[in-house]
XYZ file of C-alpha atoms in Angstrom:
239
model
C 73.181 48.537 56.469
C 69.561 48.859 55.334
C 70.360 47.628 51.861
C 72.172 44.515 53.147
C 69.306 43.672 55.466
C 66.825 43.860 52.635
C 68.983 41.547 50.534
C 69.180 38.946 53.309
C 65.392 39.077 53.821
C 64.786 38.560 50.113
C 67.180 35.567 50.007
C 65.544 33.933 53.038
C 62.106 34.325 51.490
C 63.388 32.771 48.268
C 64.788 29.719 50.098
C 61.513 29.275 51.992
C 59.635 29.305 48.679
C 62.013 26.716 47.227
C 61.527 24.393 50.265
C 57.739 24.484 49.834
C 57.805 23.958 46.078
C 60.388 21.155 46.181
C 60.101 19.178 49.444
C 62.766 16.548 50.100
C 61.922 13.048 48.790
C 60.275 10.720 51.322
C 62.505 8.268 53.112
C 59.684 5.784 53.866
C 56.312 4.677 52.535
C 53.491 3.083 54.527
C 52.329 -0.482 53.893
C 48.860 -1.544 55.071
C 48.232 -5.318 55.177
C 44.768 -6.759 55.835
C 43.542 -10.360 56.115
C 39.757 -10.963 56.202
C 40.142 -14.401 57.841
C 42.011 -17.682 57.819
C 45.669 -16.694 58.111
C 48.306 -13.995 58.522
C 51.042 -12.190 56.564
C 54.639 -11.355 57.436
C 55.885 -8.710 57.617
C 52.789 -6.793 58.631
C 51.643 -3.204 58.307
C 54.223 -0.483 58.890
C 56.589 2.068 57.366
C 59.229 0.713 55.005
C 62.250 2.250 53.314
C 61.257 4.127 50.183
C 62.039 2.374 46.912
C 62.905 -0.875 48.656
C 61.395 -4.319 47.987
C 59.377 -5.969 50.763
C 58.918 -9.742 50.546
C 55.439 -10.669 51.804
C 54.650 -14.217 52.895
C 51.142 -15.580 53.512
C 50.579 -18.285 56.136
C 47.225 -20.097 56.502
C 45.794 -21.220 59.814
C 44.978 -24.893 60.334
C 42.086 -25.932 58.097
C 42.602 -23.009 55.687
C 44.511 -22.463 52.465
C 45.838 -19.324 50.782
C 43.964 -18.369 47.607
C 45.257 -15.014 46.281
C 46.590 -11.519 46.866
C 44.537 -8.383 46.379
C 44.991 -4.621 46.408
C 48.487 -3.594 45.300
C 49.613 -7.247 45.154
C 48.420 -9.972 42.823
C 48.838 -13.647 42.063
C 48.338 -16.914 43.926
C 51.849 -17.662 45.186
C 52.234 -17.461 48.965
C 55.265 -15.171 48.452
C 55.054 -11.724 46.831
C 57.787 -9.116 46.288
C 56.293 -5.640 46.695
C 58.192 -2.590 45.427
C 57.636 0.330 47.805
C 57.545 3.307 45.418
C 54.458 4.733 47.177
C 52.083 3.933 50.025
C 50.656 0.437 49.465
C 47.547 -1.513 50.486
C 47.639 -5.316 50.311
C 44.951 -7.909 51.063
C 45.622 -11.630 51.569
C 42.708 -14.002 50.995
C 42.353 -17.441 52.577
C 39.569 -20.026 52.404
C 38.652 -23.168 54.291
C 40.144 -26.354 52.905
C 37.279 -28.308 51.294
C 36.446 -31.507 53.154
C 35.587 -34.327 50.738
C 32.165 -35.764 51.457
C 31.542 -39.501 51.276
C 28.348 -41.526 51.307
C 26.798 -44.672 49.866
C 23.419 -45.814 48.582
C 23.027 -48.904 50.742
C 19.512 -50.117 49.916
C 16.735 -49.669 47.365
C 13.233 -51.091 47.761
C 10.122 -50.949 45.608
C 6.793 -50.867 47.435
C 3.754 -51.768 45.341
C 1.353 -53.637 47.616
C 2.798 -53.025 51.053
C 6.048 -52.045 52.724
C 9.100 -54.048 51.719
C 7.729 -55.733 48.598
C 11.089 -56.216 46.950
C 14.739 -55.276 46.721
C 15.525 -53.361 43.528
C 15.610 -54.657 40.833
C 12.271 -56.429 41.326
C 10.963 -59.061 38.891
C 7.396 -60.035 37.972
C 5.600 -56.981 39.306
C 1.864 -57.147 38.488
C 0.691 -54.822 35.750
C -1.392 -51.839 36.866
C -0.171 -51.472 40.460
C 0.950 -48.175 41.981
C 4.427 -48.007 43.482
C 6.718 -46.096 45.830
C 10.514 -46.121 45.775
C 12.484 -46.291 49.033
C 16.206 -45.416 49.012
C 18.621 -45.470 51.963
C 21.745 -43.299 51.962
C 24.548 -43.724 54.498
C 26.992 -41.093 55.745
C 30.474 -42.628 55.428
C 32.220 -39.742 57.202
C 33.330 -39.344 60.806
C 31.414 -36.049 61.063
C 27.780 -35.113 60.476
C 26.886 -34.007 56.957
C 23.874 -32.786 55.017
C 22.260 -35.414 52.796
C 19.764 -35.315 49.956
C 18.504 -37.422 47.068
C 17.490 -37.110 43.448
C 15.979 -39.734 41.190
C 13.775 -40.327 38.232
C 11.967 -43.457 37.059
C 11.584 -44.174 33.340
C 8.920 -46.484 31.913
C 9.605 -49.095 29.181
C 8.976 -46.466 26.482
C 11.421 -43.968 28.001
C 8.768 -41.701 29.501
C 9.239 -40.273 32.990
C 7.021 -42.097 35.459
C 8.360 -40.147 38.454
C 10.945 -37.466 39.219
C 11.758 -36.798 42.853
C 14.165 -34.761 44.978
C 14.428 -34.294 48.731
C 16.819 -32.974 51.363
C 17.049 -35.063 54.514
C 18.891 -32.504 56.626
C 21.994 -33.216 58.688
C 22.822 -36.903 59.106
C 25.054 -38.113 61.918
C 28.497 -39.656 61.371
C 29.131 -43.170 60.065
C 27.249 -45.506 60.104
C 24.137 -43.296 60.302
C 21.780 -43.550 57.332
C 18.591 -41.914 56.125
C 15.593 -43.292 54.253
C 14.108 -41.331 51.361
C 10.591 -42.241 50.177
C 8.586 -41.126 47.165
C 6.238 -38.331 48.170
C 3.501 -39.850 46.023
C 2.983 -42.966 43.937
C 3.659 -43.745 40.299
C 1.797 -46.172 38.049
C 3.382 -49.344 36.714
C 0.949 -49.533 33.824
C 3.223 -50.756 31.033
C 4.601 -54.231 30.453
C 8.373 -54.426 30.396
C 11.373 -52.998 32.184
C 11.309 -49.826 34.291
C 14.671 -48.165 34.938
C 15.870 -45.564 37.436
C 18.616 -42.986 37.899
C 19.403 -42.286 41.576
C 21.912 -39.755 42.938
C 22.894 -39.482 46.609
C 23.762 -35.864 47.454
C 25.867 -34.647 50.389
C 27.364 -31.413 51.682
C 25.361 -28.194 51.696
C 21.828 -27.961 50.370
C 22.719 -24.957 48.196
C 25.703 -26.678 46.575
C 25.634 -30.446 47.194
C 27.983 -33.030 45.711
C 26.959 -36.318 44.124
C 28.691 -38.980 46.239
C 27.024 -42.114 44.879
C 24.879 -42.999 41.904
C 22.768 -45.938 40.732
C 21.729 -46.229 37.094
C 19.933 -49.421 36.235
C 16.842 -51.570 36.383
C 14.062 -50.797 38.831
C 11.621 -53.576 38.053
C 10.094 -55.741 35.355
C 6.320 -55.602 34.973
C 4.686 -58.803 33.752
C 1.595 -58.986 31.592
C -1.612 -60.147 33.220
C -2.820 -63.564 32.039
C -5.904 -63.003 29.828
C -9.119 -64.282 31.370
C -10.010 -66.154 28.153
C -7.138 -68.560 28.695
C -8.922 -69.990 31.714
C -12.274 -70.582 30.037
C -11.207 -73.807 28.309
C -10.437 -75.555 31.557
C -13.036 -77.858 33.139
C -13.175 -79.173 36.649
C -13.522 -82.935 36.828
C -14.771 -84.654 39.948
C -13.487 -88.066 40.945
C -15.424 -90.323 43.301
């Protein structure tokens, strides 16, 4: 009958409206896993049962280490339990394992009248001479590494006679060494003990590590003998 048909049409429209307003709950949520570099995560990206817990595990490649989770996960443990109550995005971060750098200051020379005047510490250096410091650094590693130097020289009164830094570039594996030389000269114009602080730097030029250090005496400057002390001497001739 016409009335019955109208009732059925109205009921069908009502059910359609209810389906749109109240869709059935999702049965799965999507998990997106990304790794910039250095390792992988299991399980990976995919659809997982809604309101379940997914246990993520981070695995580093050789030479890398896991550092932390990002996105919808957090912490530094290699295992993370993720509750799937919505779509999730997770990032796993890895970094290269730091390689310890090793090197040694193997020689220190003070040049004040010509090359190779004396091994540091040098005694009885004449007053008033100008000097250069030579320092040799050795790479003690089986691979090539960047190498640099820093030093300062203090006079007997504690003043800075010279401050110097240099980067020698990449030095070959053990037993390769590199010589660093003062770019200029400094005056030894005070009687007494000069000291030095030397640091051997290795790694990257932007962020080097101090691998060896010398803190100690550089040289002792002696006073010149006054000319007047010689005037009382006479030369005697014997026949």
